[in-house]
Amino acid sequence: MLLSKSQKIAVVGGGALGQYVSARLTEAGHRVNLLLRSDYEAVKQRGIMVESPDGNVHVKPGDVDVFNNTNDIGPADWVICALKSNALEKENAKKLLEPCIGDHTRVLSLLNGIGIDELMADIVGDSSRVFGGLAYIAVSRKAPGQLSHVFTEKTTIGHMLNTKAEVQAAVGMLSDCKGINAGATESLLTTRWEKLAWNFPFAGMGIVAGGVACGALTKHEKLSGITFEIMKEVVATANADILHRSMEQPRLISDEFVEQLWAMSVTEELDGYLPSTVIDFKNGTPIESEFIF
């Protein structure tokens, strides 16, 4: 199911991921309304430039509608929330998102962590219109409106109530976009934990080691083993939580998944990659904590 190009998409969160997704949606022919703050003037004047192995893209000024206030965006058919979770902690998330939410608006949150979907359901007021996306996309912001995309493994999308038809609607929105690799999951909770199995060890250890890139962890004799053990411990915690929630036929995280996740982590493409949480640490800005650590 492809999203009609006439439907209105609002992207709330203009960091690296939000701008990247906006650029790819625009490239595919969708009309995007993007909320920006620090990059507002730069994107309004010069657009968004993405360097990527999946193809460079330059979204020219005017091809994407940029705003610095969600009240000016108004209700949308889809809201893609690409804020960092610490933005939801320190701001009134409902006040920020509510202007974009109408009676039939669906909300897809591209945020990491556990508890995000419950927060979104409270804001939307209807769990059946809440979706979560876990983006294995290595992209960073070089300068305002300028992005460096290293690689995309996948973007896995689920529905809070795990309704298959709804999941396919969300996947359809991104299915014609380059460098997104959208796919579906039958269990949003399990998939959130799977992403956290990467975020927690690499963001956490990256900070503990002083603000280092992934390769400094995976190539180090001792830090490599510690990081891998933390990954396994997160998975054990995840499976206990999934079972505790007494889901029907719960999908647990397998040992094979852990091995595959680690294999992805030790590739050369990620050697110099800094998780956004580590970047925040190095810059002295607040890190994502409540939903991740």
Coordinates of C-alpha atoms in Angstrom, one line a residue:
M1 CA 0.0 0.0 0.0
L2 CA 1.6 3.2 -1.2
L3 CA 0.8 6.5 0.5
S4 CA -1.0 8.9 -1.8
K5 CA 1.4 11.7 -2.8
S6 CA -1.5 14.1 -2.0
Q7 CA -1.5 13.3 1.7
K8 CA 0.1 15.7 4.1
I9 CA 3.2 14.6 6.0
A10 CA 4.6 16.6 8.9
V11 CA 8.1 15.8 10.2
V12 CA 8.6 17.1 13.7
G13 CA 12.3 17.1 14.6
G14 CA 14.9 18.7 12.3
G15 CA 18.0 16.9 13.4
A16 CA 20.1 14.6 11.1
L17 CA 17.4 11.9 11.0
G18 CA 14.5 14.2 10.6
Q19 CA 16.1 16.1 7.7
Y20 CA 17.3 12.9 6.1
V21 CA 13.9 11.3 6.1
S22 CA 12.4 14.6 4.8
A23 CA 14.9 14.7 2.0
R24 CA 14.2 11.1 0.9
L25 CA 10.4 11.6 1.1
T26 CA 10.7 14.8 -0.9
E27 CA 12.9 13.0 -3.5
A28 CA 10.2 10.4 -3.8
G29 CA 7.6 13.0 -4.6
H30 CA 5.9 13.5 -1.3
R31 CA 5.1 17.0 0.0
V32 CA 6.8 17.4 3.4
N33 CA 6.2 20.0 6.2
L34 CA 9.3 20.0 8.3
L35 CA 9.7 21.6 11.8
L36 CA 13.1 23.1 12.3
R37 CA 14.8 25.1 14.9
S38 CA 18.5 25.8 14.7
D39 CA 18.7 24.9 11.0
Y40 CA 15.5 26.8 10.0
E41 CA 17.2 29.7 8.2
A42 CA 19.8 27.5 6.5
V43 CA 17.3 25.0 5.1
K44 CA 14.9 27.8 4.1
Q45 CA 17.7 29.5 2.1
R46 CA 19.7 26.6 0.8
G47 CA 17.6 23.5 1.2
I48 CA 18.9 20.1 2.4
M49 CA 22.0 18.5 1.0
V50 CA 22.7 14.8 1.6
E51 CA 25.9 13.0 0.7
S52 CA 25.1 9.3 0.5
P53 CA 26.2 6.0 -1.0
D54 CA 22.6 5.5 -2.0
G55 CA 22.7 8.6 -4.1
N56 CA 23.3 12.2 -3.2
V57 CA 20.3 14.4 -3.0
H58 CA 19.8 18.2 -2.9
V59 CA 16.3 19.2 -1.8
K60 CA 16.1 22.8 -3.1
P61 CA 14.6 25.6 -1.1
G62 CA 10.9 25.5 -1.5
D63 CA 10.7 21.8 -2.4
V64 CA 10.2 21.1 1.3
D65 CA 8.0 23.4 3.4
V66 CA 9.9 24.5 6.5
F67 CA 8.4 25.9 9.7
N68 CA 9.6 26.9 13.2
N69 CA 6.2 26.4 14.8
T70 CA 3.8 23.4 14.6
N71 CA 0.8 25.7 14.9
D72 CA 1.7 26.9 11.4
I73 CA 1.9 23.4 10.0
G74 CA -1.6 22.4 11.3
P75 CA -3.2 18.9 11.1
A76 CA -1.5 16.3 8.9
D77 CA -2.4 12.9 7.6
W78 CA 0.9 11.5 9.0
V79 CA 3.2 13.0 11.7
I80 CA 6.7 11.6 11.7
C81 CA 8.3 12.4 15.1
A82 CA 12.0 12.5 14.8
L83 CA 12.8 14.3 18.0
K84 CA 15.3 13.0 20.4
S85 CA 13.7 11.5 23.5
N86 CA 15.3 14.1 25.7
A87 CA 13.3 16.7 23.8
L88 CA 10.2 15.0 25.0
E89 CA 11.5 15.1 28.6
K90 CA 12.2 18.8 28.7
E91 CA 9.4 20.1 26.6
N92 CA 5.6 19.8 26.6
A93 CA 5.5 17.1 24.0
K94 CA 1.7 17.3 23.8
K95 CA 1.8 21.1 23.2
L96 CA 4.4 20.6 20.5
L97 CA 2.7 17.8 18.6
E98 CA -1.0 18.5 19.2
P99 CA -1.4 21.2 16.4
C100 CA -0.4 18.6 13.8
I101 CA -2.8 15.9 15.1
G102 CA -6.3 15.8 13.7
D103 CA -9.1 13.2 14.1
H104 CA -7.5 10.7 11.7
T105 CA -3.8 11.6 12.0
R106 CA -1.4 8.7 12.3
V107 CA 1.8 9.2 14.3
L108 CA 5.1 7.4 13.5
S109 CA 7.8 8.0 16.1
L110 CA 11.4 7.4 15.0
L111 CA 12.7 7.5 18.5
N112 CA 14.7 5.0 20.4
G113 CA 13.8 3.5 23.7
I114 CA 11.1 1.9 25.8
G115 CA 8.0 3.8 26.8
I116 CA 7.9 6.1 23.7
D117 CA 4.7 4.5 22.3
E118 CA 2.8 4.8 25.5
L119 CA 3.7 8.5 25.6
M120 CA 2.5 9.0 22.0
A121 CA -0.7 7.1 22.7
D122 CA -1.4 9.5 25.5
I123 CA -0.8 12.5 23.2
V124 CA -2.8 11.1 20.3
G125 CA -5.6 9.7 22.5
D126 CA -5.9 6.6 20.4
S127 CA -3.4 3.6 20.4
S128 CA -4.7 2.5 17.0
R129 CA -3.1 5.5 15.4
V130 CA 0.4 5.1 17.0
F131 CA 3.3 3.6 15.2
G132 CA 7.0 3.1 16.0
G133 CA 9.9 3.0 13.6
L134 CA 13.4 1.8 14.5
A135 CA 15.9 3.3 12.1
Y136 CA 19.3 1.6 11.6
I137 CA 20.5 4.6 9.6
A138 CA 23.9 6.1 10.2
V139 CA 23.5 9.7 9.3
S140 CA 25.1 12.8 10.9
R141 CA 24.8 16.6 10.5
K142 CA 28.0 18.1 9.0
A143 CA 26.6 21.7 9.1
P144 CA 23.1 23.3 9.0
G145 CA 21.2 21.6 6.3
Q146 CA 24.1 19.4 5.3
L147 CA 24.1 15.7 6.1
S148 CA 26.5 12.8 5.7
H149 CA 24.8 9.4 5.3
V150 CA 27.1 6.4 5.8
F151 CA 24.7 3.5 5.3
T152 CA 21.3 2.2 6.0
E153 CA 20.7 -1.3 7.3
K154 CA 16.9 -1.1 7.7
T155 CA 14.0 0.8 9.1
T156 CA 11.6 -1.5 10.9
I157 CA 8.1 -0.2 11.5
G158 CA 5.5 -1.6 13.9
H159 CA 2.0 -0.7 15.2
M160 CA 1.3 -0.2 18.9
L161 CA -1.6 -2.8 18.6
N162 CA 0.4 -4.9 16.1
T163 CA -2.3 -4.7 13.5
K164 CA -0.9 -6.0 10.2
A165 CA -2.9 -3.8 7.8
E166 CA -1.9 -0.7 9.8
V167 CA 1.8 -1.7 9.7
Q168 CA 1.7 -2.0 6.0
A169 CA 0.1 1.5 5.7
A170 CA 3.1 2.9 7.5
V171 CA 5.6 0.9 5.6
G172 CA 3.9 2.1 2.4
M173 CA 4.6 5.7 3.3
L174 CA 8.4 5.0 3.1
S175 CA 8.5 2.2 0.6
D176 CA 9.4 4.3 -2.4
C177 CA 12.2 6.2 -0.6
K178 CA 15.8 5.5 -1.3
G179 CA 18.1 4.8 1.7
I180 CA 15.3 4.0 4.1
N181 CA 14.7 0.2 3.5
A182 CA 11.4 0.2 5.3
G183 CA 10.1 -3.2 6.5
A184 CA 7.4 -4.4 9.0
T185 CA 7.5 -6.1 12.4
E186 CA 4.7 -8.0 14.0
S187 CA 5.9 -7.0 17.5
L188 CA 6.8 -3.3 18.1
L189 CA 7.9 -4.0 21.7
T190 CA 10.4 -6.7 20.7
T191 CA 11.7 -4.6 17.8
R192 CA 12.2 -1.6 20.2
W193 CA 14.3 -3.8 22.5
E194 CA 16.3 -5.1 19.5
K195 CA 17.3 -1.5 18.6
L196 CA 18.0 -0.8 22.3
A197 CA 20.4 -3.8 22.2
W198 CA 22.6 -1.7 19.9
N199 CA 21.9 1.8 21.3
F200 CA 22.6 1.0 25.0
P201 CA 26.0 -0.6 24.6
F202 CA 27.4 1.6 21.9
A203 CA 26.0 4.9 23.2
G204 CA 26.7 3.9 26.9
M205 CA 30.2 2.6 26.4
G206 CA 31.0 5.4 23.9
I207 CA 30.3 7.9 26.7
V208 CA 32.1 5.8 29.4
A209 CA 35.2 5.6 27.2
G210 CA 35.3 9.4 26.9
G211 CA 33.2 10.0 23.8
V212 CA 34.6 7.5 21.2
A213 CA 33.3 6.1 17.9
C214 CA 32.1 2.6 17.4
G215 CA 35.4 1.4 16.0
A216 CA 37.2 2.4 19.2
L217 CA 35.0 -0.1 21.0
T218 CA 34.9 -3.0 18.6
K219 CA 38.6 -2.9 17.8
H220 CA 39.8 -2.6 21.4
E221 CA 40.8 -5.9 23.0
K222 CA 39.0 -5.3 26.3
L223 CA 36.3 -2.8 25.4
S224 CA 35.1 -5.0 22.6
G225 CA 34.3 -7.9 25.0
I226 CA 32.7 -5.6 27.5
T227 CA 30.5 -4.0 24.8
F228 CA 29.4 -7.4 23.5
E229 CA 28.6 -8.6 27.0
I230 CA 26.5 -5.5 27.7
M231 CA 24.6 -6.2 24.4
K232 CA 23.8 -9.7 25.6
E233 CA 22.7 -8.5 29.0
V234 CA 20.3 -6.0 27.4
V235 CA 18.8 -8.8 25.4
A236 CA 18.3 -10.9 28.5
T237 CA 16.6 -8.0 30.2
A238 CA 14.5 -7.5 27.0
N239 CA 13.2 -11.1 26.9
A240 CA 12.3 -10.9 30.6
D241 CA 10.3 -7.7 30.0
I242 CA 8.5 -9.2 27.0
L243 CA 7.6 -12.3 28.9
H244 CA 6.5 -10.2 31.9
R245 CA 4.0 -8.3 29.8
S246 CA 2.3 -11.6 29.1
M247 CA 1.8 -11.0 25.4
E248 CA 0.1 -13.7 23.4
Q249 CA 2.8 -15.8 21.6
P250 CA 5.6 -13.3 22.5
R251 CA 8.5 -13.0 20.1
L252 CA 11.7 -13.2 22.0
I253 CA 15.1 -12.0 20.8
S254 CA 17.2 -14.9 19.7
D255 CA 20.9 -15.5 20.2
E256 CA 21.2 -15.5 16.4
F257 CA 20.0 -11.9 16.3
V258 CA 22.6 -10.9 18.8
E259 CA 25.3 -12.4 16.6
Q260 CA 24.0 -10.7 13.5
L261 CA 23.7 -7.3 15.4
W262 CA 27.3 -7.6 16.5
A263 CA 28.5 -8.6 13.0
M264 CA 26.8 -5.4 11.7
S265 CA 28.5 -3.4 14.4
V266 CA 32.1 -4.4 13.5
T267 CA 31.9 -3.4 9.8
E268 CA 34.3 -0.7 8.6
E269 CA 31.4 1.6 7.7
L270 CA 30.7 2.1 11.4
D271 CA 34.3 2.4 12.6
G272 CA 34.2 6.2 12.7
Y273 CA 30.5 6.5 13.5
L274 CA 29.5 8.4 16.6
P275 CA 26.0 7.6 18.0
S276 CA 24.0 10.8 18.4
T277 CA 24.0 10.4 22.2
V278 CA 27.8 10.3 22.1
I279 CA 27.9 13.5 20.0
D280 CA 25.6 15.2 22.5
F281 CA 28.0 14.1 25.3
K282 CA 31.0 15.5 23.4
N283 CA 29.2 18.7 22.8
G284 CA 28.1 19.1 26.4
T285 CA 24.4 19.0 25.5
P286 CA 21.8 16.9 27.4
I287 CA 21.8 13.2 26.4
E288 CA 18.9 10.9 25.9
S289 CA 18.5 9.1 29.2
E290 CA 14.9 8.4 30.4
F291 CA 13.8 6.1 27.6
I292 CA 17.2 4.5 26.8
F293 CA 19.3 4.1 29.9

